[in-house]
Structures are given as C-alpha cells and as structure tokens.
Tab-separated table of C-alpha atoms and ligand atoms in Angstrom:
chain	number	residue	atom	x	y	z
A	1	MET	CA	-5.767	-28.207	-29.544
A	2	THR	CA	-7.825	-25.453	-28.289
A	3	PRO	CA	-6.761	-21.728	-29.021
A	4	PRO	CA	-4.878	-21.881	-26.236
A	5	SER	CA	-5.521	-19.332	-23.125
A	6	ARG	CA	-3.093	-19.134	-19.212
A	7	GLN	CA	-6.860	-18.579	-17.459
A	8	PRO	CA	-7.224	-19.962	-14.669
A	9	ALA	CA	-10.822	-21.174	-14.071
A	10	ARG	CA	-10.763	-18.583	-10.240
A	11	ARG	CA	-10.256	-15.474	-12.523
A	12	ARG	CA	-14.088	-16.572	-14.239
A	13	THR	CA	-15.207	-14.697	-10.905
A	14	ALA	CA	-15.432	-10.969	-11.629
A	15	VAL	CA	-15.108	-8.846	-9.483
A	16	LEU	CA	-16.151	-4.580	-9.700
A	17	ALA	CA	-13.467	-2.579	-9.875
A	18	THR	CA	-15.779	0.367	-9.582
A	19	VAL	CA	-15.238	1.829	-5.901
A	20	PRO	CA	-11.100	2.210	-6.309
A	21	VAL	CA	-11.520	3.532	-9.354
A	22	ALA	CA	-14.431	6.675	-6.880
A	23	VAL	CA	-11.615	7.076	-4.557
A	24	ALA	CA	-8.477	7.270	-6.553
A	25	ALA	CA	-9.814	10.013	-8.080
A	26	LEU	CA	-10.981	11.798	-4.578
A	27	LEU	CA	-6.756	10.751	-3.639
A	28	GLY	CA	-5.246	11.951	-7.240
A	29	ALA	CA	-5.497	15.490	-6.162
A	30	THR	CA	-2.363	16.836	-4.615
A	31	ALA	CA	-3.361	19.631	-2.834
A	32	PRO	CA	0.511	21.582	-3.163
A	33	THR	CA	2.117	22.847	0.420
A	34	ALA	CA	4.087	25.292	0.635
A	35	GLY	CA	7.999	25.889	-1.310
A	36	GLY	CA	6.910	21.445	-3.163
A	37	THR	CA	3.956	19.129	-3.903
A	38	ALA	CA	3.052	15.987	-2.096
A	39	GLY	CA	3.676	13.454	-4.479
A	40	ALA	CA	0.781	11.289	-6.324
A	41	PRO	CA	-0.758	8.425	-3.923
A	42	GLY	CA	-1.280	6.625	-7.971
A	43	ALA	CA	0.024	6.051	-11.535
A	44	GLY	CA	-2.426	7.850	-12.645
A	45	ASP	CA	-3.676	4.321	-14.251
A	46	PRO	CA	-7.107	4.453	-14.405
A	47	TYR	CA	-7.569	0.170	-14.020
A	48	PHE	CA	-5.008	0.216	-10.858
A	49	PRO	CA	-5.130	3.727	-9.319
A	50	LEU	CA	-3.349	3.883	-6.752
A	51	SER	CA	-0.646	1.001	-8.265
A	52	GLY	CA	2.342	3.121	-8.482
A	53	ASN	CA	3.186	6.779	-7.520
A	54	GLY	CA	4.009	10.243	-8.364
A	55	GLY	CA	7.041	12.572	-8.206
A	56	TYR	CA	10.033	10.669	-8.338
A	57	ASP	CA	11.325	7.258	-10.423
A	58	VAL	CA	13.299	4.981	-8.629
A	59	ARG	CA	16.340	4.083	-10.823
A	60	HIS	CA	16.989	0.734	-7.786
A	61	TYR	CA	16.132	-1.387	-5.740
A	62	ASP	CA	18.257	-3.692	-3.170
A	63	LEU	CA	16.012	-5.967	-1.570
A	64	THR	CA	17.542	-7.817	2.164
A	65	LEU	CA	15.215	-10.936	2.326
A	66	GLY	CA	15.155	-12.892	5.092
A	67	TYR	CA	12.102	-16.418	5.304
A	68	ASP	CA	11.312	-18.266	7.310
A	69	THR	CA	8.905	-21.237	5.583
A	70	GLY	CA	8.166	-22.349	8.967
A	71	SER	CA	6.738	-19.613	10.463
A	72	ARG	CA	5.719	-17.677	7.192
A	73	ARG	CA	7.852	-14.743	8.137
A	74	LEU	CA	9.351	-12.448	6.309
A	75	ASP	CA	11.809	-9.486	7.531
A	76	GLY	CA	12.964	-6.924	4.251
A	77	THR	CA	15.625	-4.178	3.907
A	78	ALA	CA	14.222	-2.150	0.747
A	79	VAL	CA	17.037	0.855	0.079
A	80	LEU	CA	15.624	2.293	-3.170
A	81	THR	CA	17.325	4.401	-5.025
A	82	ALA	CA	15.340	6.848	-7.196
A	83	ARG	CA	15.280	10.888	-8.962
A	84	ALA	CA	12.382	13.775	-7.932
A	85	THR	CA	10.621	14.640	-10.918
A	86	ARG	CA	9.349	17.250	-9.442
A	87	GLU	CA	10.149	19.473	-6.477
A	88	LEU	CA	9.058	16.767	-2.835
A	89	THR	CA	7.719	17.099	0.306
A	90	ARG	CA	6.789	13.501	1.014
A	91	PHE	CA	6.382	10.472	-1.060
A	92	ASP	CA	4.571	7.196	-1.077
A	93	LEU	CA	6.010	4.142	-1.653
A	94	ASP	CA	3.281	1.335	-2.944
A	95	LEU	CA	3.118	-1.621	0.713
A	96	LYS	CA	0.230	-3.754	0.845
A	97	GLY	CA	0.447	-5.279	4.966
A	98	LEU	CA	3.668	-6.149	6.673
A	99	THR	CA	4.942	-3.430	10.057
A	100	VAL	CA	7.269	-1.099	8.706
A	101	THR	CA	10.164	0.171	11.971
A	102	ALA	CA	12.334	2.767	9.900
A	103	VAL	CA	12.470	4.739	7.199
A	104	THR	CA	15.380	7.199	6.892
A	105	VAL	CA	15.680	9.046	3.443
A	106	ASP	CA	19.782	9.809	2.867
A	107	ARG	CA	20.540	8.077	6.118
A	108	THR	CA	18.626	10.559	7.834
A	109	GLY	CA	15.623	9.355	9.831
A	110	ALA	CA	11.679	10.182	8.112
A	111	SER	CA	8.554	9.921	9.153
A	112	PHE	CA	6.187	8.393	8.096
A	113	ARG	CA	2.387	6.548	8.503
A	114	ARG	CA	0.154	3.963	6.063
A	115	ASP	CA	-2.235	4.434	5.195
A	116	GLY	CA	-3.947	1.669	3.098
A	117	GLN	CA	-1.572	0.443	0.585
A	118	GLU	CA	0.343	3.397	0.241
A	119	LEU	CA	3.932	4.174	2.351
A	120	VAL	CA	3.672	8.216	2.874
A	121	VAL	CA	6.805	9.247	3.244
A	122	THR	CA	8.083	12.634	4.576
A	123	PRO	CA	11.737	13.595	4.927
A	124	ARG	CA	13.074	15.948	6.970
A	125	HIS	CA	14.147	17.846	4.194
A	126	ILE	CA	12.738	18.940	1.013
A	127	LEU	CA	13.932	16.988	-1.792
A	128	ARG	CA	14.257	19.186	-5.074
A	129	THR	CA	13.733	18.628	-8.734
A	130	GLY	CA	16.252	16.098	-10.013
A	131	ARG	CA	17.784	15.198	-6.943
A	132	THR	CA	18.642	11.372	-6.944
A	133	PHE	CA	18.092	10.355	-2.358
A	134	ARG	CA	17.952	6.706	-1.228
A	135	VAL	CA	15.272	4.961	0.540
A	136	THR	CA	15.657	2.321	3.130
A	137	VAL	CA	13.002	0.703	4.470
A	138	ALA	CA	12.907	-1.537	6.969
A	139	TYR	CA	9.935	-4.518	7.628
A	140	HIS	CA	9.285	-7.840	8.659
A	141	GLY	CA	5.957	-9.457	9.337
A	142	THR	CA	4.236	-12.760	7.204
A	143	PRO	CA	3.140	-11.693	3.468
A	144	LYS	CA	-0.530	-12.251	1.649
A	145	PRO	CA	-1.371	-11.736	-1.936
A	146	VAL	CA	-3.632	-9.460	-2.948
A	147	THR	CA	-6.873	-10.400	-4.095
A	148	ASP	CA	-7.204	-8.895	-8.091
A	149	PRO	CA	-9.977	-7.552	-9.470
A	150	ASP	CA	-10.538	-10.686	-11.588
A	151	GLY	CA	-10.207	-12.662	-7.920
A	152	SER	CA	-6.908	-14.206	-8.092
A	153	ALA	CA	-4.498	-14.377	-6.475
A	154	ASP	CA	-0.713	-12.231	-6.851
A	155	GLY	CA	2.087	-10.883	-5.574
A	156	TRP	CA	3.552	-12.949	-2.000
A	157	ILE	CA	1.783	-17.287	-1.921
A	158	PRO	CA	2.767	-19.199	0.970
A	159	THR	CA	3.584	-23.567	-0.152
A	160	ASP	CA	4.423	-26.363	1.764
A	161	ASP	CA	7.506	-25.630	1.351
A	162	GLY	CA	8.378	-21.537	0.272
A	163	ALA	CA	6.513	-19.280	-1.754
A	164	PHE	CA	4.982	-18.642	-5.233
A	165	VAL	CA	5.661	-15.001	-5.582
A	166	ALA	CA	4.029	-13.552	-9.097
A	167	GLY	CA	3.689	-10.040	-9.163
A	168	GLU	CA	1.546	-9.483	-12.530
A	169	PRO	CA	-0.371	-6.970	-11.789
A	170	GLN	CA	-0.362	-5.281	-8.126
A	171	GLY	CA	1.156	-7.959	-5.992
A	172	ALA	CA	4.575	-6.275	-5.870
A	173	MET	CA	3.713	-4.722	-2.764
A	174	THR	CA	3.068	-7.380	-1.266
A	175	TRP	CA	6.087	-7.758	-0.193
A	176	PHE	CA	9.016	-4.642	-0.437
A	177	PRO	CA	8.645	-1.045	-0.418
A	178	VAL	CA	7.042	-1.122	-4.505
A	179	ASN	CA	6.469	1.802	-7.144
A	180	GLY	CA	4.829	-0.327	-7.983
A	181	HIS	CA	3.563	0.739	-11.706
A	182	PRO	CA	5.164	-0.559	-14.883
A	183	LYS	CA	5.892	2.745	-16.023
A	184	ASP	CA	8.477	2.847	-13.644
A	185	LYS	CA	11.637	-0.105	-14.667
A	186	ALA	CA	14.941	-0.067	-12.636
A	187	ALA	CA	17.396	-2.464	-11.558
A	188	TYR	CA	17.425	-4.760	-8.633
A	189	ASP	CA	19.163	-6.886	-6.293
A	190	PHE	CA	18.600	-9.065	-4.476
A	191	THR	CA	19.875	-10.949	-1.303
A	192	LEU	CA	17.310	-12.973	-0.208
A	193	THR	CA	18.307	-15.739	2.791
A	194	VAL	CA	16.279	-19.278	3.602
A	195	PRO	CA	16.491	-21.454	5.646
A	196	LYS	CA	19.359	-24.455	4.405
A	197	GLY	CA	18.004	-26.252	1.499
A	198	ARG	CA	15.618	-24.272	0.285
A	199	THR	CA	16.572	-22.791	-3.103
A	200	ALA	CA	16.002	-18.222	-3.252
A	201	VAL	CA	15.188	-17.855	-7.045
A	202	ALA	CA	14.599	-14.164	-8.187
A	203	ASN	CA	15.529	-12.131	-11.367
A	204	GLY	CA	19.261	-11.780	-13.873
A	205	VAL	CA	22.209	-14.137	-12.782
A	206	LEU	CA	23.441	-16.491	-9.175
A	207	LEU	CA	26.131	-13.924	-8.059
A	208	GLY	CA	26.782	-16.522	-5.321
A	209	GLN	CA	25.020	-17.926	-2.783
A	210	HIS	CA	26.802	-19.693	1.021
A	211	THR	CA	25.511	-21.444	3.482
A	212	ALA	CA	26.006	-21.188	7.573
A	213	HIS	CA	24.186	-21.543	10.554
A	214	GLY	CA	21.926	-23.948	8.852
A	215	ARG	CA	20.425	-21.168	6.464
A	216	THR	CA	20.770	-20.130	2.790
A	217	THR	CA	21.928	-16.601	1.195
A	218	PHE	CA	21.183	-16.034	-2.274
A	219	ARG	CA	22.765	-13.181	-4.196
A	220	TRP	CA	20.664	-12.096	-7.186
A	221	ARG	CA	21.068	-9.304	-9.721
A	222	GLN	CA	19.073	-8.126	-12.396
A	223	THR	CA	20.747	-5.291	-14.700
A	224	ARG	CA	18.332	-4.763	-17.152
A	225	PRO	CA	15.561	-2.102	-16.670
A	226	MET	CA	12.260	-4.490	-14.767
A	227	ALA	CA	8.870	-3.217	-13.964
A	228	ALA	CA	7.898	-4.146	-10.728
A	229	TYR	CA	5.556	-6.745	-11.174
A	230	LEU	CA	8.352	-8.838	-13.113
A	231	ALA	CA	9.923	-9.713	-9.724
A	232	THR	CA	10.149	-12.698	-7.862
A	233	ALA	CA	12.110	-14.643	-4.897
A	234	THR	CA	10.800	-17.693	-5.106
A	235	ILE	CA	11.132	-19.854	-2.526
A	236	GLY	CA	10.660	-24.013	-2.104
A	237	ARG	CA	13.175	-27.120	-1.909
A	238	PHE	CA	14.013	-27.342	-5.832
A	239	ARG	CA	16.351	-29.720	-7.583
A	240	VAL	CA	18.957	-27.151	-10.416
A	241	GLU	CA	20.369	-27.045	-13.476
A	242	ARG	CA	22.779	-24.424	-15.390
A	243	TYR	CA	24.154	-23.991	-17.719
A	244	THR	CA	25.465	-21.743	-20.809
A	245	THR	CA	23.628	-21.518	-24.544
A	246	ARG	CA	25.527	-21.231	-28.164
A	247	ASP	CA	24.349	-17.542	-27.898
A	248	GLY	CA	26.539	-16.989	-24.362
A	249	ILE	CA	22.755	-16.512	-22.866
A	250	GLN	CA	23.100	-18.191	-18.762
A	251	VAL	CA	20.137	-20.217	-17.392
A	252	TYR	CA	19.152	-21.216	-13.892
A	253	ASN	CA	16.341	-23.627	-13.823
A	254	ALA	CA	14.008	-24.352	-10.252
A	255	VAL	CA	12.765	-26.999	-10.251
A	256	ASP	CA	9.884	-29.169	-8.101
A	257	ALA	CA	10.490	-32.465	-7.679
A	258	ARG	CA	7.195	-33.145	-8.159
A	259	GLU	CA	6.629	-31.525	-11.670
A	260	ALA	CA	10.627	-32.958	-12.279
A	261	ARG	CA	9.686	-35.939	-14.980
A	262	ALA	CA	7.039	-34.074	-16.888
A	263	ALA	CA	9.266	-30.937	-17.577
A	264	ALA	CA	12.289	-32.133	-18.033
A	265	PRO	CA	11.229	-32.564	-21.805
A	266	VAL	CA	9.197	-28.868	-21.917
A	267	LEU	CA	12.458	-27.642	-20.454
A	268	LYS	CA	14.864	-29.473	-22.524
A	269	GLN	CA	13.551	-27.100	-25.496
A	270	LEU	CA	14.418	-23.654	-23.945
A	271	PRO	CA	17.563	-22.831	-25.697
A	272	ALA	CA	16.194	-23.610	-29.203
A	273	VAL	CA	13.099	-21.505	-28.697
A	274	LEU	CA	14.884	-18.657	-26.869
A	275	ALA	CA	16.960	-18.886	-30.306
A	276	TRP	CA	13.720	-19.316	-32.753
A	277	GLU	CA	12.185	-16.771	-30.738
A	278	SER	CA	15.784	-14.927	-31.138
A	279	LYS	CA	15.464	-15.421	-34.949
A	280	LEU	CA	11.842	-13.793	-35.114
A	281	PHE	CA	12.026	-10.997	-32.994
A	282	GLY	CA	16.053	-10.130	-32.540
A	283	PRO	CA	18.860	-10.814	-30.408
A	284	TYR	CA	17.000	-11.966	-26.085
A	285	PRO	CA	16.942	-9.100	-24.594
A	286	PHE	CA	18.717	-10.583	-21.730
A	287	ARG	CA	21.556	-12.535	-20.088
A	288	ALA	CA	19.604	-14.761	-17.889
A	289	ALA	CA	17.647	-17.587	-19.016
A	290	GLY	CA	15.846	-20.193	-17.384
A	291	ALA	CA	12.783	-21.829	-15.517
A	292	VAL	CA	11.376	-21.433	-12.511
A	293	VAL	CA	9.026	-25.097	-11.615
A	294	ASP	CA	7.106	-25.122	-8.802
A	295	HIS	CA	4.231	-27.447	-7.400
A	296	ALA	CA	1.614	-24.574	-6.491
A	297	PRO	CA	-1.604	-26.169	-7.031
A	298	ASP	CA	-4.170	-23.300	-5.985
A	299	VAL	CA	-2.198	-20.342	-8.703
A	300	GLY	CA	-3.197	-21.073	-12.053
A	301	TYR	CA	-1.707	-19.099	-14.517
A	302	ALA	CA	2.241	-18.934	-14.668
A	303	LEU	CA	4.122	-15.726	-15.110
A	304	GLU	CA	6.269	-14.068	-17.181
A	305	THR	CA	8.789	-13.375	-14.140
A	306	GLN	CA	12.180	-10.986	-16.419
A	307	THR	CA	15.302	-13.329	-17.265
A	308	ARG	CA	13.559	-16.621	-15.815
A	309	PRO	CA	9.733	-17.279	-15.678
A	310	LEU	CA	7.171	-19.065	-12.665
A	311	TYR	CA	5.541	-21.657	-13.406
A	312	ASP	CA	2.447	-23.293	-11.590
A	313	SER	CA	3.022	-26.737	-12.014
A	314	ALA	CA	4.907	-28.818	-15.294
A	315	PRO	CA	4.323	-26.475	-18.531
A	316	ASP	CA	3.259	-27.368	-21.768
A	317	LEU	CA	5.501	-26.429	-24.658
A	318	ASP	CA	2.907	-23.875	-26.059
A	319	THR	CA	3.090	-21.715	-22.737
A	320	LEU	CA	6.751	-22.372	-22.452
A	321	VAL	CA	6.966	-20.247	-25.730
A	322	HIS	CA	4.199	-18.178	-24.867
A	323	GLU	CA	6.211	-17.307	-21.584
A	324	SER	CA	9.348	-17.035	-23.452
A	325	ALA	CA	8.203	-14.998	-26.490
A	326	HIS	CA	7.237	-12.180	-22.955
A	327	GLN	CA	10.727	-11.866	-22.434
A	328	TRP	CA	10.700	-9.024	-25.950
A	329	PHE	CA	6.645	-8.596	-25.525
A	330	GLY	CA	5.869	-7.193	-21.934
A	331	ASP	CA	9.852	-7.587	-19.686
A	332	SER	CA	11.684	-5.922	-22.224
A	333	VAL	CA	9.334	-3.694	-23.820
A	334	THR	CA	7.068	-2.632	-21.129
A	335	LEU	CA	3.528	-1.121	-21.002
A	336	THR	CA	2.346	2.322	-19.719
A	337	ALA	CA	-1.018	1.559	-18.853
A	338	TRP	CA	-2.754	-1.965	-18.473
A	339	LYS	CA	-5.702	-0.748	-20.569
A	340	ASP	CA	-2.922	-1.894	-23.028
A	341	ILE	CA	-2.112	-5.530	-21.978
A	342	TRP	CA	-3.051	-6.571	-25.458
A	343	LEU	CA	0.568	-5.567	-26.514
A	344	ASN	CA	1.613	-8.521	-23.782
A	345	GLU	CA	-1.132	-11.041	-24.333
A	346	GLY	CA	-2.171	-10.841	-27.707
A	347	PHE	CA	2.142	-11.240	-29.013
A	348	ALA	CA	2.338	-14.196	-26.535
A	349	THR	CA	-0.350	-16.003	-27.732
A	350	TYR	CA	0.859	-15.456	-31.591
A	351	ALA	CA	3.206	-16.184	-30.731
A	352	GLU	CA	2.068	-19.754	-30.063
A	353	TRP	CA	0.341	-19.692	-32.885
A	354	LEU	CA	3.150	-18.406	-35.199
A	355	TYR	CA	6.065	-21.531	-33.262
A	356	THR	CA	2.673	-23.925	-33.735
A	357	GLU	CA	2.599	-22.901	-38.185
A	358	GLN	CA	6.710	-22.839	-37.816
A	359	HIS	CA	7.239	-26.481	-36.372
A	360	GLY	CA	4.880	-29.576	-38.332
A	361	GLY	CA	1.293	-28.511	-37.226
A	362	ARG	CA	-1.224	-26.023	-37.728
A	363	SER	CA	-1.152	-22.593	-39.938
A	364	ALA	CA	-1.971	-19.579	-38.046
A	365	GLN	CA	-4.656	-18.530	-40.774
A	366	ARG	CA	-5.886	-21.926	-39.113
A	367	THR	CA	-6.166	-21.237	-36.039
A	368	PHE	CA	-7.378	-17.928	-36.898
A	369	ASP	CA	-10.803	-19.289	-38.765
A	370	ALA	CA	-11.667	-21.592	-36.076
A	371	LEU	CA	-11.613	-18.347	-33.689
A	372	TYR	CA	-13.616	-16.847	-35.738
A	373	THR	CA	-16.294	-19.623	-36.188
A	374	ARG	CA	-17.184	-18.481	-32.392
A	375	PRO	CA	-20.979	-17.273	-32.760
A	376	ALA	CA	-21.086	-13.504	-31.374
A	377	SER	CA	-22.461	-14.415	-27.486
A	378	ASP	CA	-19.060	-16.144	-26.798
A	379	GLY	CA	-17.228	-14.256	-24.676
A	380	LEU	CA	-14.156	-14.494	-27.124
A	381	TRP	CA	-16.279	-11.129	-28.742
A	382	ALA	CA	-17.340	-9.689	-25.114
A	383	TYR	CA	-15.547	-6.532	-25.875
A	384	PRO	CA	-12.532	-5.409	-27.415
A	385	PRO	CA	-8.940	-6.129	-26.812
A	386	GLY	CA	-7.030	-2.181	-27.129
A	387	ASP	CA	-9.167	-1.440	-23.997
A	388	PRO	CA	-10.921	-4.153	-21.973
A	389	GLY	CA	-12.474	-1.680	-19.558
A	390	SER	CA	-11.198	-2.653	-16.315
A	391	GLY	CA	-9.002	-4.175	-14.191
A	392	ALA	CA	-11.170	-7.239	-13.452
A	393	ARG	CA	-10.426	-7.922	-17.793
A	394	ILE	CA	-7.092	-7.985	-18.418
A	395	PHE	CA	-5.825	-11.860	-18.614
A	396	GLY	CA	-9.467	-12.421	-20.037
A	397	THR	CA	-10.082	-14.422	-23.392
A	398	PRO	CA	-10.149	-10.953	-25.595
A	399	VAL	CA	-7.509	-10.370	-24.562
A	400	TYR	CA	-5.590	-13.106	-25.245
A	401	ALA	CA	-7.101	-14.337	-28.574
A	402	ARG	CA	-8.667	-11.974	-30.538
A	403	GLY	CA	-5.486	-9.341	-29.838
A	404	ALA	CA	-3.514	-12.269	-31.595
A	405	MET	CA	-6.198	-11.926	-33.845
A	406	ALA	CA	-5.686	-8.129	-34.428
A	407	LEU	CA	-1.963	-9.778	-35.218
A	408	HIS	CA	-3.223	-12.416	-37.143
A	409	GLU	CA	-4.824	-9.843	-39.861
A	410	LEU	CA	-2.189	-6.953	-39.131
A	411	ARG	CA	-0.741	-9.336	-40.625
A	412	ARG	CA	-2.577	-10.404	-44.228
A	413	ALA	CA	-2.671	-6.693	-44.822
A	414	VAL	CA	0.843	-6.244	-44.941
A	415	GLY	CA	2.422	-9.337	-45.663
A	416	ASP	CA	5.315	-11.607	-43.931
A	417	ARG	CA	7.665	-10.179	-45.097
A	418	ASP	CA	6.710	-6.063	-43.522
A	419	PHE	CA	5.111	-8.108	-40.679
A	420	PHE	CA	7.632	-10.217	-39.176
A	421	ARG	CA	9.495	-6.692	-40.242
A	422	ILE	CA	7.215	-4.552	-37.939
A	423	LEU	CA	7.771	-7.343	-34.894
A	424	ARG	CA	11.607	-7.298	-34.494
A	425	ALA	CA	11.549	-3.637	-34.947
A	426	TRP	CA	9.125	-2.758	-32.477
A	427	ALA	CA	11.224	-5.829	-30.017
A	428	THR	CA	14.924	-3.685	-31.092
A	429	GLY	CA	13.432	0.015	-31.059
A	430	HIS	CA	11.862	0.207	-27.670
A	431	ARG	CA	13.710	-3.546	-25.964
A	432	GLY	CA	14.541	-1.613	-22.112
A	433	GLY	CA	11.904	0.508	-22.431
A	434	HIS	CA	8.107	1.072	-23.408
A	435	GLY	CA	5.546	1.024	-26.329
A	436	THR	CA	1.621	2.229	-26.797
A	437	THR	CA	-0.807	1.182	-28.839
A	438	ALA	CA	-0.451	4.134	-30.580
A	439	GLN	CA	3.405	4.059	-31.218
A	440	PHE	CA	3.331	0.085	-32.023
A	441	ALA	CA	0.158	0.798	-35.086
A	442	ARG	CA	2.329	4.281	-36.119
A	443	LEU	CA	5.592	1.878	-36.935
A	444	ALA	CA	3.010	-0.397	-38.546
A	445	GLU	CA	2.249	1.856	-40.716
A	446	LYS	CA	5.919	4.164	-41.506
A	447	THR	CA	7.276	0.182	-42.041
A	448	SER	CA	4.543	-0.901	-43.992
A	449	GLY	CA	3.881	1.806	-46.119
A	450	LYS	CA	-0.348	1.372	-45.941
A	451	GLN	CA	-3.094	2.864	-43.937
A	452	LEU	CA	-3.963	0.784	-40.811
A	453	ASP	CA	-6.118	2.717	-38.439
A	454	GLY	CA	-9.052	1.236	-39.739
A	455	LEU	CA	-8.192	-2.306	-39.778
A	456	LEU	CA	-6.563	-1.534	-35.779
A	457	HIS	CA	-9.543	0.309	-35.038
A	458	THR	CA	-11.459	-2.015	-35.355
A	459	TRP	CA	-9.467	-5.559	-34.312
A	460	LEU	CA	-8.842	-3.378	-31.088
A	461	TYR	CA	-11.581	-0.881	-29.808
A	462	THR	CA	-14.920	-2.217	-32.009
A	463	PRO	CA	-17.440	-4.195	-29.312
A	464	GLY	CA	-18.376	-6.784	-30.522
A	465	LYS	CA	-17.626	-9.356	-33.504
A	466	PRO	CA	-16.221	-7.649	-36.141
A	467	ASP	CA	-17.006	-8.161	-39.663
A	468	ARG	CA	-15.514	-11.176	-41.842
A	469	PRO	CA	-12.417	-10.570	-42.589
B	501	LIG	N1	0.321	-12.730	-17.352
B	501	LIG	C1	0.430	-14.519	-17.258
B	501	LIG	C2	0.414	-14.763	-19.063
B	501	LIG	O1	0.171	-14.597	-19.724
B	501	LIG	C3	-0.233	-14.186	-16.777
B	501	LIG	C4	-1.398	-13.954	-15.484
B	501	LIG	C5	-0.153	-13.105	-14.209
B	501	LIG	C6	-1.939	-14.114	-14.836
B	501	LIG	N2	-1.291	-12.605	-13.590
B	501	LIG	C7	-2.184	-13.747	-13.350
B	501	LIG	C8	-3.896	-14.509	-15.052
B	501	LIG	C9	-2.832	-13.387	-12.307
B	501	LIG	C10	-4.889	-14.265	-13.687
B	501	LIG	C11	-4.530	-13.367	-12.756
B	501	LIG	O2	1.240	-15.098	-18.769
B	502	ZN	ZN1	0.858	-14.040	-21.185
C-alpha cells in the first residue's frame, strides 16, 4: 500500500498566488466613514485574502434554491442572520458570478454593488455593534466552479445529471452569498428544488421531501455550527439508503447507480468506522451521517462535507476512514487560518494509519518508516506542513503525509496513553468550535507534562527533511 493521499493529478499544476495577496493588502485597509465603518472585504487570511469578510458574524443561513439540471440555471434566495461585531455603514458578502436582483437588510431595501467576488451591501441605516440583523439576497444564474490557486476546481461543479457541490477552500461563494472563511461557522437550513427523479442532498438531517408539478423539494437542516466550505447541495440521480445506527446516528446515503456496486461494500463499513473513531476520538460530533457517492470523473478528490462526505466516485476504505475522521478534525474542530490545514489533513491521514494498524495491517511505525526512507529531494520534504506558504500548497503531500508523521512523532514522544488522551481532549474540548496549532501544542504539553516545542517545531515548521528521529 502506498502512503495514502487525496491528491488529484490536476493539483500538480501550481499557479502562483502572489497577485491576490497584493490586491488584498490594498483592499484590507478600511477607511472609517462618518459614524461607523465599512466591513473589511476579507477575513485576514493571507492564503485567501478575500475569503470571508470583517465586521459581522453569521449565525444562520437559510438557503432556498431551485436548480434546473437541463439549463443549469440556479434560482436562489439566501437569508442570513448575522450579528454586527462593530458599527457598520456597509459590509461585504462573498459571491462569485451569478446575478443579484435584490438585497434587503431587516426587510428594508438595501443598495448593493458587485466588486469581483465581493457583494457590497449598504443598508439604509447604520448597524450598531452587537445588533442582530437579517440580510436577504435574491439571485440567479449559471453557477460555475472557481479555480483554486493549485489549479483544482471547487464550488458548484456541474455533472451529467446534476452538480457536485464541494466548497473547500473557497467554493461556497459560487452558489450562495457567504461569509466564506472557516472562522465564521453557522447553522444552515436548505430548501432545494430539483426536477422529479433527481435527488438534492445537503448536510444534516432530512426534514422532508415532496413532489409537485414535476419537481421535488428536499428540506435539510444542519443545526450544529458548520464552516461554509463544508456545505453541499449535491444533485444527481441517486439511489438512496436510510437507516439509524445502534448509536442513534441517522444515516442517509445517496449513490450514483454507476458507482453503486463498488461503493456498497465500503459504505457497509460506515457504522463500524464511526464506532471505531468514536472510541478513539470521543463521541461522534453530529446526529446525522452518510455519504454522497457521485459519478464525477473530472473532479479528482473527495470532501468531508459535514455529516455526509462527498465522493467523486466509489471510495476505498482508506478514503472512507479519512473523510470520516475529518468529522472530528476539521468539521467539528475547525481551523481559523488555512495555514493550519495540517490540523485537518495530517489528522485524517493519521486516522488511516491507525485504522490499518488496528485492523490487521501494517503498523503506523512502518508507514512512517516507509515515508522516512524517501530522499531529501522528494516532494514530501518540499515545505513544512505547519505553514505550507500559500493557498496553492494546502493539499500537498507534505501537509497530508508529513503532517501525519508529526503526529506519529508526538505519539512516540508521549506514549500511546497520553497520545490518545490528547486526541480525545482536542476533539472534545474544541467540539463545535475552532482550534489552532498553538492551542494543540499547549494541550499536548499540558496532557503529557513534556516539553514538546522542539519536536513540533522540527516536524511542523522546519524546512527540509528532519534528522532521523
Ligand atoms: N479535504 C479533502 C480531503 O482531503 C481534499 C480536498 C478538498 C481537495 N478540496 C480540494 C484537494 C481541492 C484538492 C483540491 O479529503
Ligand atoms: Zn482530507
């Protein structure tokens, strides 16, 4: 078995991400205006400077979407409930492409303009700090995916029978107006209408579905906080399977018929995988689970969409374990800056190694050793995982494999007992919220009583191949 990696071949075409950084540096300064300020056009993340916005915090998204799979037209109404974190004369949402026809703030018409991926909204009245307000955006158009700095596509990706909808790192803005940085998590309701015979799958639990006039509406609800990149509204001709696990988790699987035969034996393992991960990482963080197995041969990756990972084809067991582990690491405990991506990918990759180790396969130590034999010139050592350096590198081998190696070295330093206590405390203590690398390091030191900054610095931040451990 080669060391697992979720990387599509397409990602190897790196595109330099320096231009957006410069642009954002200019835009980032918000000039105070009389009696209030404009919200910033970005959340301050140097890897994706225009992702997210400043000045408010979204509590809830209510998305009502109709999609015509024939013409590929999307008709949407988004209602965002948000809280002003400072006095706002105007604020931005992220929205790329599509046509906005109306914006209201607290039911009153607001003026708006488009500026690249920013939808700039000026409400009739200033929003005072701490005020909860409601923004309604009516929009339509033909959504298109965004091309990421690494050359891959994310967002609304049309397929031959619907759409594969995956938003990591910045694709949410291709299908709804959003505060599109993972710092801002929110609850979601989805009302999705598609032609009869198609299924529209989002996150959380299915509240109901009904068919009328040749169209079917699906209502989905995700009550636990969710980062926008983990939202989906994937549409296709799917075979649906529903059941409740022994632990009371509601499972909803949607599988493209072309992938059904290959997917079945792997999906059958989902309850056992979630039970195994719950033993290791603490209780499963959500009430719903499942999978969407699409047939999207051009996509080249899977995504850990919250409660219900999204696969571009039938997954293998390693991939199922990986995306399931993300439910704890990434989805429930979410990063606050994209440079911390190893907290997602290193952990999910290490979960694969642990699964193999505990299910009759090779030990994590042997997986580590096999990687460590790679010469210093290998791409594995091209940059350190703790700060990959740009948005183009966040899904590279150093993040996945060396990130997992860092965890393995931590395990060797503190011993199994403390290592698994650390993983559980991380998932439990930050459940439904956020976590940073510095917080993880502090937790590891506190739990083990050991000084670990040397080890973590070597494996996470030091360029080049670390010396033999
Ligand atoms: N987070 C995904 C995983 O590891 C991978 C992924 C999501 C990805 N979006 C991407 C990879 C875009 C490349 C490009 O399961
Ligand atoms: Zn992953």
